Short mmCIF file of C-alpha atoms in Angstrom, two decimals:
data_model
loop_
_atom_site.label_atom_id
_atom_site.label_comp_id
_atom_site.label_asym_id
_atom_site.label_seq_id
_atom_site.Cartn_x
_atom_site.Cartn_y
_atom_site.Cartn_z
CA MET A 34 0.00 0.00 0.00
CA THR A 35 1.29 3.44 -0.95
CA ARG A 36 1.98 5.59 2.08
CA PRO A 37 -0.11 8.77 2.26
CA VAL A 38 1.81 11.99 1.65
CA VAL A 39 1.26 14.86 4.09
CA ALA A 40 2.24 18.52 3.72
CA MET A 41 2.41 20.18 7.15
CA LEU A 42 2.77 23.93 6.80
CA MET A 43 5.01 25.72 9.28
CA PHE A 44 5.46 29.46 9.83
CA PRO A 45 7.28 31.65 12.36
CA ASN A 46 5.66 31.63 15.81
CA PHE A 47 3.32 28.71 15.23
CA THR A 48 2.49 26.54 18.26
CA HIS A 49 4.65 23.46 18.06
CA LEU A 50 2.22 21.10 19.83
CA ASP A 51 -0.42 21.90 17.18
CA LEU A 52 1.89 20.18 14.72
CA ILE A 53 3.81 17.72 16.91
CA GLY A 54 0.64 15.99 18.16
CA PRO A 55 -0.60 14.96 14.70
CA HIS A 56 2.97 14.35 13.51
CA CYS A 57 3.48 11.86 16.35
CA VAL A 58 0.24 10.08 15.42
CA TRP A 59 0.97 9.93 11.68
CA GLY A 60 4.72 9.48 11.59
CA GLN A 61 4.83 5.69 11.38
CA ASP A 62 2.34 5.40 8.54
CA MET A 63 2.68 8.52 6.42
CA ASP A 64 5.39 10.39 4.51
CA ILE A 65 5.43 13.86 6.02
CA GLU A 66 6.89 17.05 4.58
CA LEU A 67 7.40 20.01 6.94
CA VAL A 68 6.93 22.95 4.61
CA TRP A 69 7.94 26.59 4.69
CA GLN A 70 9.08 29.16 2.14
CA ASP A 71 12.74 28.29 2.74
CA LEU A 72 14.75 25.66 4.60
CA ALA A 73 15.94 27.86 7.46
CA PRO A 74 14.88 26.75 10.96
CA VAL A 75 11.38 27.92 11.86
CA THR A 76 11.06 29.24 15.41
CA THR A 77 7.82 28.35 17.20
CA ASP A 78 5.98 30.64 19.61
CA SER A 79 7.66 28.86 22.53
CA GLY A 80 11.16 29.29 21.11
CA MET A 81 11.67 25.77 19.74
CA GLN A 82 13.23 25.60 16.29
CA ILE A 83 12.09 23.03 13.73
CA LEU A 84 13.75 22.35 10.37
CA PRO A 85 11.58 22.31 7.25
CA THR A 86 12.04 19.38 4.89
CA ALA A 87 10.57 21.10 1.83
CA THR A 88 9.77 24.55 0.47
CA PHE A 89 6.64 25.74 -1.27
CA ALA A 90 8.40 25.02 -4.55
CA THR A 91 9.80 21.56 -3.71
CA CYS A 92 6.84 20.11 -1.80
CA PRO A 93 5.11 17.41 -3.88
CA GLN A 94 2.38 18.87 -6.06
CA GLN A 95 -0.08 16.14 -5.17
CA VAL A 96 -0.50 15.36 -1.47
CA ASP A 97 -3.08 13.34 0.39
CA ILE A 98 -3.31 15.65 3.41
CA VAL A 99 -2.69 19.37 3.78
CA PHE A 100 -2.30 20.42 7.40
CA VAL A 101 -1.98 23.80 9.10
CA PRO A 102 -1.16 24.53 12.77
CA GLY A 103 -2.09 27.72 14.60
CA GLY A 104 -0.34 29.92 17.11
CA PHE A 105 0.69 33.51 17.74
CA GLY A 106 2.15 33.73 14.23
CA THR A 107 -1.24 33.17 12.60
CA THR A 108 -1.79 36.88 11.85
CA ASP A 109 1.49 37.26 9.97
CA ALA A 110 0.92 33.99 8.13
CA ILE A 111 -2.51 35.17 6.93
CA ALA A 112 -0.78 38.26 5.55
CA ASN A 113 1.75 36.11 3.65
CA PRO A 114 0.55 35.68 0.04
CA ALA A 115 3.02 32.88 -0.63
CA ALA A 116 1.75 30.82 2.31
CA LEU A 117 -1.89 31.30 1.33
CA GLY A 118 -1.06 30.55 -2.29
CA PHE A 119 0.62 27.30 -1.30
CA LEU A 120 -2.40 26.24 0.77
CA ALA A 121 -4.85 27.16 -1.97
CA ASP A 122 -2.84 25.25 -4.57
CA ARG A 123 -2.23 22.04 -2.63
CA GLY A 124 -5.62 22.18 -0.91
CA ARG A 125 -7.39 22.29 -4.25
CA THR A 126 -6.47 18.68 -5.03
CA ALA A 127 -5.63 17.17 -1.62
CA ARG A 128 -7.71 14.27 -0.38
CA TYR A 129 -8.07 15.96 3.02
CA VAL A 130 -7.68 19.62 4.02
CA THR A 131 -6.99 19.90 7.74
CA SER A 132 -5.92 22.10 10.62
CA VAL A 133 -5.60 22.46 14.38
CA CYS A 134 -6.24 25.54 16.52
CA THR A 135 -6.15 28.84 14.57
CA GLY A 136 -4.80 26.97 11.57
CA SER A 137 -8.40 26.90 10.36
CA LEU A 138 -8.23 30.69 9.99
CA LEU A 139 -5.38 30.20 7.52
CA LEU A 140 -7.41 27.62 5.63
CA GLY A 141 -10.28 30.08 5.54
CA ALA A 142 -8.06 32.93 4.36
CA ALA A 143 -6.86 30.66 1.55
CA GLY A 144 -10.46 30.15 0.45
CA LEU A 145 -10.63 26.53 1.55
CA LEU A 146 -13.42 26.67 4.15
CA GLN A 147 -16.23 28.54 2.42
CA GLY A 148 -19.42 26.63 3.15
CA TYR A 149 -17.76 24.22 5.58
CA ARG A 150 -18.12 23.65 9.32
CA ALA A 151 -14.83 24.00 11.16
CA ALA A 152 -13.23 24.08 14.59
CA VAL A 153 -10.82 26.64 16.00
CA HIS A 154 -9.32 27.57 19.37
CA TRP A 155 -12.20 28.66 21.63
CA ALA A 156 -10.90 32.21 21.99
CA PHE A 157 -11.01 32.85 18.25
CA ARG A 158 -14.36 31.42 17.20
CA GLU A 159 -15.71 34.75 15.97
CA PHE A 160 -13.09 34.92 13.22
CA LEU A 161 -14.31 31.95 11.17
CA LYS A 162 -17.57 33.50 9.95
CA PRO A 163 -15.95 36.34 7.94
CA LEU A 164 -14.00 33.65 6.08
CA GLY A 165 -17.15 31.85 5.00
CA ALA A 166 -17.00 29.01 7.51
CA GLU A 167 -19.53 27.87 10.11
CA CYS A 168 -17.85 27.66 13.50
CA SER A 169 -18.35 24.51 15.53
CA THR A 170 -17.51 24.10 19.21
CA ASP A 171 -16.73 20.39 18.74
CA ARG A 172 -13.19 19.30 19.55
CA VAL A 173 -12.79 17.70 16.13
CA VAL A 174 -15.02 18.49 13.15
CA ILE A 175 -15.40 16.43 9.98
CA ASP A 176 -17.24 18.12 7.11
CA ARG A 177 -16.73 16.17 3.91
CA ASN A 178 -12.96 16.22 3.30
CA ARG A 179 -12.29 19.06 5.74
CA ILE A 180 -11.14 17.88 9.17
CA THR A 181 -10.33 20.52 11.78
CA GLY A 182 -9.40 20.43 15.46
CA GLY A 183 -9.80 22.90 18.30
CA GLY A 184 -6.97 24.35 20.34
CA VAL A 185 -3.50 22.81 20.72
CA THR A 186 -4.05 19.50 22.57
CA ALA A 187 -7.01 18.73 20.32
CA GLY A 188 -4.31 17.92 17.77
CA ILE A 189 -3.89 14.42 19.19
CA ASP A 190 -7.62 13.67 19.00
CA PHE A 191 -7.63 15.23 15.54
CA GLY A 192 -4.63 13.20 14.42
CA LEU A 193 -6.22 9.94 15.52
CA THR A 194 -9.47 10.90 13.80
CA VAL A 195 -7.64 11.54 10.52
CA LEU A 196 -5.67 8.31 10.87
CA ALA A 197 -8.89 6.36 11.33
CA GLU A 198 -10.34 8.01 8.21
CA VAL A 199 -7.27 7.16 6.13
CA LEU A 200 -6.11 3.79 7.49
CA GLY A 201 -9.02 2.56 9.58
CA GLN A 202 -10.06 2.59 13.22
CA GLU A 203 -8.01 -0.48 14.17
CA ARG A 204 -4.75 1.23 13.16
CA ALA A 205 -5.76 4.42 14.95
CA GLU A 206 -6.55 2.49 18.13
CA ALA A 207 -3.18 0.75 17.92
CA ILE A 208 -1.34 4.07 17.64
CA GLN A 209 -3.37 5.49 20.52
CA LEU A 210 -2.33 2.56 22.68
CA MET A 211 1.29 2.82 21.59
CA MET A 212 1.27 6.47 22.62
CA GLU A 213 -0.53 5.54 25.86
CA TYR A 214 -2.95 8.34 25.11
CA ASP A 215 -5.35 7.93 28.02
CA PRO A 216 -5.98 11.50 29.23
CA ALA A 217 -6.52 12.13 32.92
CA PRO A 218 -5.86 15.86 33.36
CA PRO A 219 -5.03 17.10 36.85
CA PHE A 220 -7.57 19.95 36.58
CA ASP A 221 -11.00 20.16 34.96
CA SER A 222 -10.31 23.53 33.36
CA GLY A 223 -9.58 22.61 29.76
CA SER A 224 -12.49 24.47 28.20
CA PRO A 225 -14.09 27.88 28.84
CA GLU A 226 -17.26 26.09 29.91
CA LYS A 227 -15.41 24.24 32.67
CA ALA A 228 -12.76 26.73 33.81
CA SER A 229 -13.49 29.33 36.47
CA PRO A 230 -14.42 32.85 35.32
CA ALA A 231 -11.13 34.13 36.72
CA VAL A 232 -9.08 31.65 34.67
CA VAL A 233 -11.10 32.33 31.51
CA GLY A 234 -10.69 36.07 32.01
CA ALA A 235 -6.95 35.77 32.46
CA ILE A 236 -6.55 33.88 29.19
CA GLU A 237 -8.88 36.23 27.33
CA SER A 238 -6.81 39.18 28.55
CA LEU A 239 -3.60 37.46 27.45
CA LEU A 240 -4.93 36.84 23.95
CA ALA A 241 -6.79 40.12 23.49
CA GLU A 242 -3.73 42.18 22.57
CA GLY A 243 -3.21 40.47 19.23
CA LYS A 244 -6.87 40.32 18.18
CA PRO A 245 -7.11 43.76 16.48
CA ASP A 246 -4.24 42.87 14.14
CA LEU A 247 -5.78 39.47 13.45
CA HIS A 248 -9.12 41.12 12.74
CA ARG A 249 -7.49 43.45 10.18
CA ALA A 250 -5.67 40.55 8.51
CA ILE A 251 -8.88 38.55 8.24
CA GLU A 252 -10.81 41.54 6.89
CA GLU A 253 -8.16 41.93 4.19
CA ALA A 254 -8.36 38.24 3.38
CA HIS A 255 -12.16 38.47 3.27
CA THR A 256 -11.94 41.39 0.84
CA LEU A 257 -9.58 39.46 -1.44
CA LEU A 258 -11.80 36.38 -1.35
CA SER A 259 -14.89 38.46 -2.11
CA SER A 260 -13.18 40.14 -5.04
CA GLY A 261 -11.92 36.86 -6.45
CA LYS A 262 -8.30 38.06 -6.27
CA ALA A 263 -7.18 35.57 -3.61
#
């Protein structure tokens, strides 16, 4: 059986766990390209550096899965025409178009989520609608060949869901067991519905500073999509 080919976009200041979770799930069964505009190390929003394996030009033209992480670099990535062009091009023919966290905003900005349901990090749900997508609060959302996950740790659930779609539930269950993925979090505060108002407020305050810039980037992307110039 031919191994599925995956293109995982990277960009400066993305959240590494958004990508590492699915990568860990898929690595044994899929051929994965870590893609950026050049081959220089890409620094994540926690300071980790990850080496790309392909550029926009050298990544295989036909891939089975296009994947996008999110993170604090999402705003700048949305404003990068080369990154959006790469996603639009590979996403047009990919078997699955996927993301975790605010990566779905990049998919939307590339014109790949119009008319689809999608997930995103809980603090950024209002930004999907201007990009033509219907926001879902589910941890993982499947809408036809679009599969999207919520924030950060949802990437493992997302990765297993995609693996089950591609290679079957039995293989996904085996990988889950191999990873000993049996969550038992020490605190029941992993969603805004469960966390205390004080904790939710603290995170909202932390993330609020970058929202005006993100709003402007998404408005510009919306304008381009509406004009047909994207």
